[in-house]
Amino acid sequence: MITKKQELFCREYIINFNATQAAISAGYSEKTATKIGSENLTKPDIQNRISELLNERVERNEINADYVLKRCIEIDELDILDIMDENFNFKPLNQWTKVWRTSITGIDIQELSGNEDTVSLIKKIKWPDKIKNLELLGRHINVQAFKEKRDVEITAEVIPPQMDLTRLSDEQLEQLKFITESAMPQSDS
């Protein structure tokens, strides 16, 4: 059984996973917060309560591995045609799919003054990082496409090919002799 103060510590801890800050927010003194926060995390009753609270949060928010995988796939399948018309103008936001509205990481709109009657707008959106997203997808489903590169050393003896020179004409033998002598390093003697 945990105390009310420990319960508050648990609830604060799952917000940012900082034991010292959770202890201070739960009402422990700043002088002892680091020590008490650390001690609290070693107590089985508190560990169990933190696990319960985290599980409740996952269930409440319905965020689990399937959700993460689904979102990664949605981001991977984003298509610019969903938000732009054939003249490269952005469609109105109410025509954007929910995936687009929730996946872009930034919008920048700049107004440029022109003549008295003209104003130009520069609209920029920041896409989600699709390479990072693919990496996350690969890790999730164990594709291992981004597995660390490993150096492999292979040693082998190179054996020159064997040729039957008896079938070569005198002219071909002279050409071969010239080629091999040209390829040989010259000595400075």
mmCIF file of N, CA and C in Angstrom, residues 73-188:
data_model
loop_
_atom_site.group_PDB
_atom_site.id
_atom_site.type_symbol
_atom_site.label_atom_id
_atom_site.label_comp_id
_atom_site.label_asym_id
_atom_site.label_seq_id
_atom_site.Cartn_x
_atom_site.Cartn_y
_atom_site.Cartn_z
ATOM 1 N N ILE A 73 3.050 3.927 -41.368
ATOM 2 C CA ILE A 73 2.621 3.559 -42.717
ATOM 3 C C ILE A 73 1.874 4.719 -43.362
ATOM 4 N N GLU A 74 0.993 5.377 -42.610
ATOM 5 C CA GLU A 74 0.264 6.528 -43.145
ATOM 6 C C GLU A 74 1.226 7.624 -43.593
ATOM 7 N N ILE A 75 2.234 7.904 -42.784
ATOM 8 C CA ILE A 75 3.212 8.941 -43.129
ATOM 9 C C ILE A 75 3.996 8.527 -44.367
ATOM 10 N N ASP A 76 4.355 7.265 -44.455
ATOM 11 C CA ASP A 76 5.094 6.781 -45.617
ATOM 12 C C ASP A 76 4.280 6.940 -46.897
ATOM 13 N N GLU A 77 2.971 6.825 -46.805
ATOM 14 C CA GLU A 77 2.114 6.881 -47.985
ATOM 15 C C GLU A 77 1.615 8.283 -48.313
ATOM 16 N N LEU A 78 2.087 9.314 -47.611
ATOM 17 C CA LEU A 78 1.662 10.682 -47.910
ATOM 18 C C LEU A 78 1.982 11.021 -49.364
ATOM 19 N N ASP A 79 1.030 11.644 -50.033
ATOM 20 C CA ASP A 79 1.187 12.008 -51.439
ATOM 21 C C ASP A 79 0.921 13.499 -51.579
ATOM 22 N N ILE A 80 1.839 14.223 -52.185
ATOM 23 C CA ILE A 80 1.722 15.675 -52.341
ATOM 24 C C ILE A 80 0.456 16.056 -53.111
ATOM 25 N N LEU A 81 -0.035 15.165 -53.975
ATOM 26 C CA LEU A 81 -1.248 15.461 -54.739
ATOM 27 C C LEU A 81 -2.480 15.581 -53.847
ATOM 28 N N ASP A 82 -2.387 15.069 -52.631
ATOM 29 C CA ASP A 82 -3.515 15.186 -51.705
ATOM 30 C C ASP A 82 -3.713 16.612 -51.214
ATOM 31 N N ILE A 83 -2.653 17.428 -51.277
ATOM 32 C CA ILE A 83 -2.767 18.778 -50.709
ATOM 33 C C ILE A 83 -2.495 19.894 -51.712
ATOM 34 N N MET A 84 -2.121 19.533 -52.944
ATOM 35 C CA MET A 84 -1.838 20.551 -53.954
ATOM 36 C C MET A 84 -2.674 20.296 -55.197
ATOM 37 N N ASP A 85 -3.011 21.402 -55.885
ATOM 38 C CA ASP A 85 -3.723 21.244 -57.146
ATOM 39 C C ASP A 85 -2.720 21.139 -58.295
ATOM 40 N N GLU A 86 -3.242 21.057 -59.518
ATOM 41 C CA GLU A 86 -2.366 20.865 -60.675
ATOM 42 C C GLU A 86 -1.478 22.072 -60.972
ATOM 43 N N ASN A 87 -1.777 23.240 -60.376
ATOM 44 C CA ASN A 87 -0.955 24.445 -60.559
ATOM 45 C C ASN A 87 0.021 24.650 -59.405
ATOM 46 N N PHE A 88 0.200 23.645 -58.583
ATOM 47 C CA PHE A 88 1.099 23.674 -57.424
ATOM 48 C C PHE A 88 0.662 24.672 -56.356
ATOM 49 N N ASN A 89 -0.630 24.926 -56.282
ATOM 50 C CA ASN A 89 -1.182 25.741 -55.199
ATOM 51 C C ASN A 89 -1.718 24.804 -54.128
ATOM 52 N N PHE A 90 -1.569 25.221 -52.878
ATOM 53 C CA PHE A 90 -2.115 24.403 -51.803
ATOM 54 C C PHE A 90 -3.634 24.423 -51.856
ATOM 55 N N LYS A 91 -4.221 23.268 -51.689
ATOM 56 C CA LYS A 91 -5.674 23.183 -51.574
ATOM 57 C C LYS A 91 -6.075 23.772 -50.231
ATOM 58 N N PRO A 92 -7.342 24.178 -50.070
ATOM 59 C CA PRO A 92 -7.790 24.655 -48.754
ATOM 60 C C PRO A 92 -7.599 23.556 -47.701
ATOM 61 N N LEU A 93 -7.283 23.957 -46.474
ATOM 62 C CA LEU A 93 -7.009 22.988 -45.405
ATOM 63 C C LEU A 93 -8.149 22.002 -45.195
ATOM 64 N N ASN A 94 -9.384 22.447 -45.386
ATOM 65 C CA ASN A 94 -10.507 21.530 -45.161
ATOM 66 C C ASN A 94 -10.567 20.417 -46.210
ATOM 67 N N GLN A 95 -9.751 20.508 -47.268
ATOM 68 C CA GLN A 95 -9.675 19.443 -48.266
ATOM 69 C C GLN A 95 -8.488 18.502 -48.021
ATOM 70 N N TRP A 96 -7.654 18.843 -47.050
ATOM 71 C CA TRP A 96 -6.519 17.980 -46.720
ATOM 72 C C TRP A 96 -7.020 16.778 -45.924
ATOM 73 N N THR A 97 -6.391 15.637 -46.123
ATOM 74 C CA THR A 97 -6.744 14.470 -45.319
ATOM 75 C C THR A 97 -6.243 14.681 -43.892
ATOM 76 N N LYS A 98 -6.841 13.957 -42.971
ATOM 77 C CA LYS A 98 -6.425 14.069 -41.569
ATOM 78 C C LYS A 98 -4.950 13.704 -41.409
ATOM 79 N N VAL A 99 -4.499 12.722 -42.167
ATOM 80 C CA VAL A 99 -3.098 12.306 -42.071
ATOM 81 C C VAL A 99 -2.180 13.482 -42.389
ATOM 82 N N TRP A 100 -2.508 14.224 -43.439
ATOM 83 C CA TRP A 100 -1.692 15.392 -43.774
ATOM 84 C C TRP A 100 -1.779 16.452 -42.681
ATOM 85 N N ARG A 101 -2.982 16.726 -42.217
ATOM 86 C CA ARG A 101 -3.162 17.785 -41.208
ATOM 87 C C ARG A 101 -2.431 17.461 -39.916
ATOM 88 N N THR A 102 -2.285 16.185 -39.599
ATOM 89 C CA THR A 102 -1.646 15.816 -38.333
ATOM 90 C C THR A 102 -0.187 15.410 -38.491
ATOM 91 N N SER A 103 0.313 15.347 -39.714
ATOM 92 C CA SER A 103 1.672 14.847 -39.917
ATOM 93 C C SER A 103 2.697 15.905 -40.295
ATOM 94 N N ILE A 104 2.259 17.017 -40.868
ATOM 95 C CA ILE A 104 3.261 18.022 -41.225
ATOM 96 C C ILE A 104 3.846 18.607 -39.949
ATOM 97 N N THR A 105 5.113 18.967 -40.019
ATOM 98 C CA THR A 105 5.799 19.421 -38.809
ATOM 99 C C THR A 105 5.917 20.934 -38.732
ATOM 100 N N GLY A 106 5.443 21.639 -39.745
ATOM 101 C CA GLY A 106 5.480 23.093 -39.669
ATOM 102 C C GLY A 106 4.870 23.739 -40.897
ATOM 103 N N ILE A 107 4.326 24.931 -40.699
ATOM 104 C CA ILE A 107 3.793 25.751 -41.787
ATOM 105 C C ILE A 107 4.399 27.133 -41.630
ATOM 106 N N ASP A 108 4.895 27.688 -42.731
ATOM 107 C CA ASP A 108 5.479 29.024 -42.714
ATOM 108 C C ASP A 108 4.813 29.829 -43.820
ATOM 109 N N ILE A 109 4.194 30.933 -43.446
ATOM 110 C CA ILE A 109 3.553 31.808 -44.427
ATOM 111 C C ILE A 109 4.193 33.180 -44.312
ATOM 112 N N GLN A 110 4.743 33.665 -45.428
ATOM 113 C CA GLN A 110 5.364 34.985 -45.456
ATOM 114 C C GLN A 110 4.598 35.859 -46.432
ATOM 115 N N GLU A 111 4.361 37.087 -46.027
ATOM 116 C CA GLU A 111 3.669 38.041 -46.882
ATOM 117 C C GLU A 111 4.700 39.011 -47.436
ATOM 118 N N LEU A 112 4.734 39.134 -48.758
ATOM 119 C CA LEU A 112 5.659 40.049 -49.418
ATOM 120 C C LEU A 112 4.866 41.193 -50.024
ATOM 121 N N SER A 113 5.252 42.404 -49.711
ATOM 122 C CA SER A 113 4.567 43.576 -50.258
ATOM 123 C C SER A 113 5.085 43.852 -51.654
ATOM 124 N N GLY A 114 4.169 44.214 -52.518
ATOM 125 C CA GLY A 114 4.528 44.575 -53.888
ATOM 126 C C GLY A 114 4.103 46.008 -54.127
ATOM 127 N N ASN A 115 3.417 46.227 -55.222
ATOM 128 C CA ASN A 115 2.857 47.549 -55.496
ATOM 129 C C ASN A 115 1.768 47.829 -54.480
ATOM 130 N N GLU A 116 1.062 48.905 -54.682
ATOM 131 C CA GLU A 116 -0.004 49.279 -53.742
ATOM 132 C C GLU A 116 -1.080 48.202 -53.630
ATOM 133 N N ASP A 117 -1.410 47.600 -54.749
ATOM 134 C CA ASP A 117 -2.526 46.648 -54.771
ATOM 135 C C ASP A 117 -2.102 45.181 -54.724
ATOM 136 N N THR A 118 -0.810 44.890 -54.822
ATOM 137 C CA THR A 118 -0.400 43.490 -54.887
ATOM 138 C C THR A 118 0.341 43.062 -53.629
ATOM 139 N N VAL A 119 -0.026 41.921 -53.177
ATOM 140 C CA VAL A 119 0.646 41.289 -52.045
ATOM 141 C C VAL A 119 0.874 39.833 -52.439
ATOM 142 N N SER A 120 2.071 39.359 -52.213
ATOM 143 C CA SER A 120 2.381 37.963 -52.517
ATOM 144 C C SER A 120 2.537 37.192 -51.220
ATOM 145 N N LEU A 121 2.084 35.963 -51.248
ATOM 146 C CA LEU A 121 2.251 35.076 -50.100
ATOM 147 C C LEU A 121 3.179 33.937 -50.490
ATOM 148 N N ILE A 122 4.122 33.658 -49.622
ATOM 149 C CA ILE A 122 4.962 32.475 -49.787
ATOM 150 C C ILE A 122 4.523 31.490 -48.714
ATOM 151 N N LYS A 123 4.067 30.331 -49.159
ATOM 152 C CA LYS A 123 3.586 29.313 -48.225
ATOM 153 C C LYS A 123 4.530 28.117 -48.290
ATOM 154 N N LYS A 124 5.001 27.704 -47.130
ATOM 155 C CA LYS A 124 5.897 26.551 -47.051
ATOM 156 C C LYS A 124 5.363 25.592 -46.002
ATOM 157 N N ILE A 125 5.479 24.311 -46.300
ATOM 158 C CA ILE A 125 5.162 23.309 -45.284
ATOM 159 C C ILE A 125 6.393 22.456 -45.069
ATOM 160 N N LYS A 126 6.520 21.949 -43.874
ATOM 161 C CA LYS A 126 7.632 21.051 -43.574
ATOM 162 C C LYS A 126 7.062 19.642 -43.445
ATOM 163 N N TRP A 127 7.515 18.783 -44.348
ATOM 164 C CA TRP A 127 7.085 17.390 -44.365
ATOM 165 C C TRP A 127 7.671 16.640 -43.183
ATOM 166 N N PRO A 128 7.033 15.554 -42.805
ATOM 167 C CA PRO A 128 7.684 14.664 -41.839
ATOM 168 C C PRO A 128 8.916 14.053 -42.505
ATOM 169 N N ASP A 129 9.883 13.691 -41.716
ATOM 170 C CA ASP A 129 11.117 13.095 -42.227
ATOM 171 C C ASP A 129 10.814 11.664 -42.673
ATOM 172 N N LYS A 130 10.635 11.487 -43.980
ATOM 173 C CA LYS A 130 10.223 10.180 -44.495
ATOM 174 C C LYS A 130 11.323 9.129 -44.371
ATOM 175 N N ILE A 131 12.579 9.541 -44.436
ATOM 176 C CA ILE A 131 13.672 8.577 -44.275
ATOM 177 C C ILE A 131 13.679 8.050 -42.840
ATOM 178 N N LYS A 132 13.556 8.951 -41.878
ATOM 179 C CA LYS A 132 13.505 8.544 -40.467
ATOM 180 C C LYS A 132 12.288 7.647 -40.247
ATOM 181 N N ASN A 133 11.172 8.016 -40.866
ATOM 182 C CA ASN A 133 9.958 7.223 -40.746
ATOM 183 C C ASN A 133 10.164 5.810 -41.297
ATOM 184 N N LEU A 134 10.827 5.703 -42.447
ATOM 185 C CA LEU A 134 11.102 4.379 -43.008
ATOM 186 C C LEU A 134 12.016 3.574 -42.095
ATOM 187 N N GLU A 135 12.972 4.264 -41.489
ATOM 188 C CA GLU A 135 13.866 3.578 -40.553
ATOM 189 C C GLU A 135 13.066 3.024 -39.377
ATOM 190 N N LEU A 136 12.137 3.830 -38.849
ATOM 191 C CA LEU A 136 11.295 3.365 -37.743
ATOM 192 C C LEU A 136 10.427 2.188 -38.181
ATOM 193 N N LEU A 137 9.872 2.283 -39.384
ATOM 194 C CA LEU A 137 9.071 1.171 -39.908
ATOM 195 C C LEU A 137 9.914 -0.095 -40.006
ATOM 196 N N GLY A 138 11.108 0.048 -40.541
ATOM 197 C CA GLY A 138 11.994 -1.103 -40.688
ATOM 198 C C GLY A 138 12.340 -1.734 -39.362
ATOM 199 N N ARG A 139 12.585 -0.902 -38.364
ATOM 200 C CA ARG A 139 12.892 -1.440 -37.033
ATOM 201 C C ARG A 139 11.676 -2.136 -36.442
ATOM 202 N N HIS A 140 10.506 -1.539 -36.638
ATOM 203 C CA HIS A 140 9.292 -2.082 -36.037
ATOM 204 C C HIS A 140 8.983 -3.470 -36.582
ATOM 205 N N ILE A 141 9.136 -3.629 -37.871
ATOM 206 C CA ILE A 141 8.785 -4.923 -38.458
ATOM 207 C C ILE A 141 10.017 -5.771 -38.737
ATOM 208 N N ASN A 142 11.159 -5.351 -38.178
ATOM 209 C CA ASN A 142 12.397 -6.125 -38.208
ATOM 210 C C ASN A 142 12.904 -6.381 -39.625
ATOM 211 N N VAL A 143 12.792 -5.358 -40.483
ATOM 212 C CA VAL A 143 13.299 -5.470 -41.844
ATOM 213 C C VAL A 143 14.821 -5.466 -41.835
ATOM 214 N N GLN A 144 15.402 -4.734 -40.936
ATOM 215 C CA GLN A 144 16.845 -4.583 -40.772
ATOM 216 C C GLN A 144 17.503 -3.994 -42.011
ATOM 217 N N ALA A 145 16.756 -3.128 -42.716
ATOM 218 C CA ALA A 145 17.330 -2.466 -43.886
ATOM 219 C C ALA A 145 18.389 -1.459 -43.480
ATOM 220 N N PHE A 146 18.333 -0.996 -42.252
ATOM 221 C CA PHE A 146 19.277 0.006 -41.785
ATOM 222 C C PHE A 146 20.240 -0.583 -40.761
ATOM 223 N N LYS A 147 20.450 -1.874 -40.825
ATOM 224 C CA LYS A 147 21.348 -2.529 -39.886
ATOM 225 C C LYS A 147 22.751 -1.975 -40.078
ATOM 226 N N GLU A 148 23.483 -1.878 -38.985
ATOM 227 C CA GLU A 148 24.831 -1.326 -39.060
ATOM 228 C C GLU A 148 25.687 -2.123 -40.033
ATOM 229 N N LYS A 149 26.513 -1.387 -40.749
ATOM 230 C CA LYS A 149 27.414 -2.015 -41.708
ATOM 231 C C LYS A 149 28.489 -2.785 -40.952
ATOM 232 N N ARG A 150 28.776 -3.964 -41.421
ATOM 233 C CA ARG A 150 29.806 -4.783 -40.805
ATOM 234 C C ARG A 150 30.949 -4.944 -41.798
ATOM 235 N N ASP A 151 32.177 -4.808 -41.319
ATOM 236 C CA ASP A 151 33.341 -5.039 -42.162
ATOM 237 C C ASP A 151 33.662 -6.527 -42.150
ATOM 238 N N VAL A 152 33.836 -7.082 -43.318
ATOM 239 C CA VAL A 152 34.182 -8.490 -43.451
ATOM 240 C C VAL A 152 35.461 -8.557 -44.273
ATOM 241 N N GLU A 153 36.447 -9.251 -43.753
ATOM 242 C CA GLU A 153 37.710 -9.389 -44.464
ATOM 243 C C GLU A 153 37.777 -10.779 -45.072
ATOM 244 N N ILE A 154 38.010 -10.807 -46.361
ATOM 245 C CA ILE A 154 38.129 -12.079 -47.067
ATOM 246 C C ILE A 154 39.514 -12.110 -47.698
ATOM 247 N N THR A 155 40.230 -13.170 -47.452
ATOM 248 C CA THR A 155 41.546 -13.315 -48.075
ATOM 249 C C THR A 155 41.490 -14.484 -49.043
ATOM 250 N N ALA A 156 42.118 -14.268 -50.188
ATOM 251 C CA ALA A 156 42.146 -15.326 -51.196
ATOM 252 C C ALA A 156 43.420 -15.177 -52.007
ATOM 253 N N GLU A 157 43.919 -16.275 -52.459
ATOM 254 C CA GLU A 157 45.097 -16.249 -53.314
ATOM 255 C C GLU A 157 44.618 -16.185 -54.752
ATOM 256 N N VAL A 158 45.149 -15.206 -55.483
ATOM 257 C CA VAL A 158 44.753 -15.052 -56.877
ATOM 258 C C VAL A 158 45.684 -15.905 -57.731
ATOM 259 N N ILE A 159 45.094 -16.808 -58.451
ATOM 260 C CA ILE A 159 45.863 -17.703 -59.314
ATOM 261 C C ILE A 159 45.602 -17.279 -60.752
ATOM 262 N N PRO A 160 46.669 -16.950 -61.484
ATOM 263 C CA PRO A 160 46.448 -16.526 -62.868
ATOM 264 C C PRO A 160 45.835 -17.656 -63.684
ATOM 265 N N PRO A 161 44.999 -17.290 -64.635
ATOM 266 C CA PRO A 161 44.362 -18.328 -65.450
ATOM 267 C C PRO A 161 45.405 -19.075 -66.288
ATOM 268 N N GLN A 162 45.166 -20.340 -66.512
ATOM 269 C CA GLN A 162 46.064 -21.182 -67.306
ATOM 270 C C GLN A 162 45.564 -21.182 -68.752
ATOM 271 N N MET A 163 46.517 -21.040 -69.675
ATOM 272 C CA MET A 163 46.146 -21.059 -71.091
ATOM 273 C C MET A 163 46.995 -22.097 -71.825
ATOM 274 N N ASP A 164 46.391 -22.705 -72.786
ATOM 275 C CA ASP A 164 47.133 -23.624 -73.650
ATOM 276 C C ASP A 164 47.695 -22.798 -74.803
ATOM 277 N N LEU A 165 49.001 -22.523 -74.739
ATOM 278 C CA LEU A 165 49.636 -21.665 -75.732
ATOM 279 C C LEU A 165 50.044 -22.425 -76.995
ATOM 280 N N THR A 166 49.891 -23.729 -76.991
ATOM 281 C CA THR A 166 50.322 -24.530 -78.144
ATOM 282 C C THR A 166 49.464 -24.272 -79.376
ATOM 283 N N ARG A 167 48.300 -23.757 -79.184
ATOM 284 C CA ARG A 167 47.400 -23.527 -80.324
ATOM 285 C C ARG A 167 47.543 -22.126 -80.918
ATOM 286 N N LEU A 168 48.390 -21.283 -80.299
ATOM 287 C CA LEU A 168 48.562 -19.930 -80.809
ATOM 288 C C LEU A 168 49.543 -19.919 -81.969
ATOM 289 N N SER A 169 49.282 -19.013 -82.900
ATOM 290 C CA SER A 169 50.199 -18.855 -84.040
ATOM 291 C C SER A 169 51.445 -18.119 -83.570
ATOM 292 N N ASP A 170 52.471 -18.097 -84.418
ATOM 293 C CA ASP A 170 53.699 -17.379 -84.076
ATOM 294 C C ASP A 170 53.409 -15.887 -83.861
ATOM 295 N N GLU A 171 52.546 -15.345 -84.691
ATOM 296 C CA GLU A 171 52.192 -13.925 -84.573
ATOM 297 C C GLU A 171 51.495 -13.653 -83.239
ATOM 298 N N GLN A 172 50.570 -14.513 -82.853
ATOM 299 C CA GLN A 172 49.862 -14.357 -81.580
ATOM 300 C C GLN A 172 50.819 -14.501 -80.403
ATOM 301 N N LEU A 173 51.777 -15.408 -80.524
ATOM 302 C CA LEU A 173 52.769 -15.572 -79.459
ATOM 303 C C LEU A 173 53.631 -14.318 -79.323
ATOM 304 N N GLU A 174 53.997 -13.699 -80.430
ATOM 305 C CA GLU A 174 54.776 -12.462 -80.392
ATOM 306 C C GLU A 174 53.964 -11.341 -79.724
ATOM 307 N N GLN A 175 52.675 -11.244 -80.053
ATOM 308 C CA GLN A 175 51.812 -10.223 -79.439
ATOM 309 C C GLN A 175 51.699 -10.455 -77.934
ATOM 310 N N LEU A 176 51.549 -11.683 -77.543
ATOM 311 C CA LEU A 176 51.435 -12.018 -76.123
ATOM 312 C C LEU A 176 52.723 -11.683 -75.390
ATOM 313 N N LYS A 177 53.858 -11.989 -76.034
ATOM 314 C CA LYS A 177 55.154 -11.676 -75.437
ATOM 315 C C LYS A 177 55.288 -10.168 -75.252
ATOM 316 N N PHE A 178 54.891 -9.398 -76.262
ATOM 317 C CA PHE A 178 54.974 -7.944 -76.191
ATOM 318 C C PHE A 178 54.091 -7.405 -75.057
ATOM 319 N N ILE A 179 52.878 -7.922 -74.938
ATOM 320 C CA ILE A 179 51.937 -7.473 -73.900
ATOM 321 C C ILE A 179 52.483 -7.783 -72.512
ATOM 322 N N THR A 180 52.973 -8.980 -72.315
ATOM 323 C CA THR A 180 53.469 -9.353 -70.982
ATOM 324 C C THR A 180 54.730 -8.595 -70.624
ATOM 325 N N GLU A 181 55.612 -8.369 -71.584
ATOM 326 C CA GLU A 181 56.823 -7.600 -71.297
ATOM 327 C C GLU A 181 56.483 -6.145 -70.996
ATOM 328 N N SER A 182 55.486 -5.607 -71.674
ATOM 329 C CA SER A 182 55.065 -4.223 -71.429
ATOM 330 C C SER A 182 54.458 -4.074 -70.040
ATOM 331 N N ALA A 183 53.819 -5.110 -69.577
ATOM 332 C CA ALA A 183 53.156 -5.056 -68.267
ATOM 333 C C ALA A 183 54.123 -5.272 -67.123
ATOM 334 N N MET A 184 55.292 -5.836 -67.399
ATOM 335 C CA MET A 184 56.280 -6.117 -66.349
ATOM 336 C C MET A 184 56.964 -4.827 -65.929
ATOM 337 N N PRO A 185 57.221 -4.672 -64.609
ATOM 338 C CA PRO A 185 57.947 -3.485 -64.162
ATOM 339 C C PRO A 185 59.368 -3.502 -64.697
ATOM 340 N N GLN A 186 59.842 -2.333 -65.091
ATOM 341 C CA GLN A 186 61.193 -2.196 -65.639
ATOM 342 C C GLN A 186 62.181 -1.965 -64.509
ATOM 343 N N SER A 187 63.326 -2.605 -64.576
ATOM 344 C CA SER A 187 64.368 -2.389 -63.561
ATOM 345 C C SER A 187 65.274 -1.258 -64.018
ATOM 346 N N ASP A 188 65.886 -0.549 -63.060
ATOM 347 C CA ASP A 188 66.726 0.601 -63.359
ATOM 348 C C ASP A 188 68.185 0.217 -63.558
#
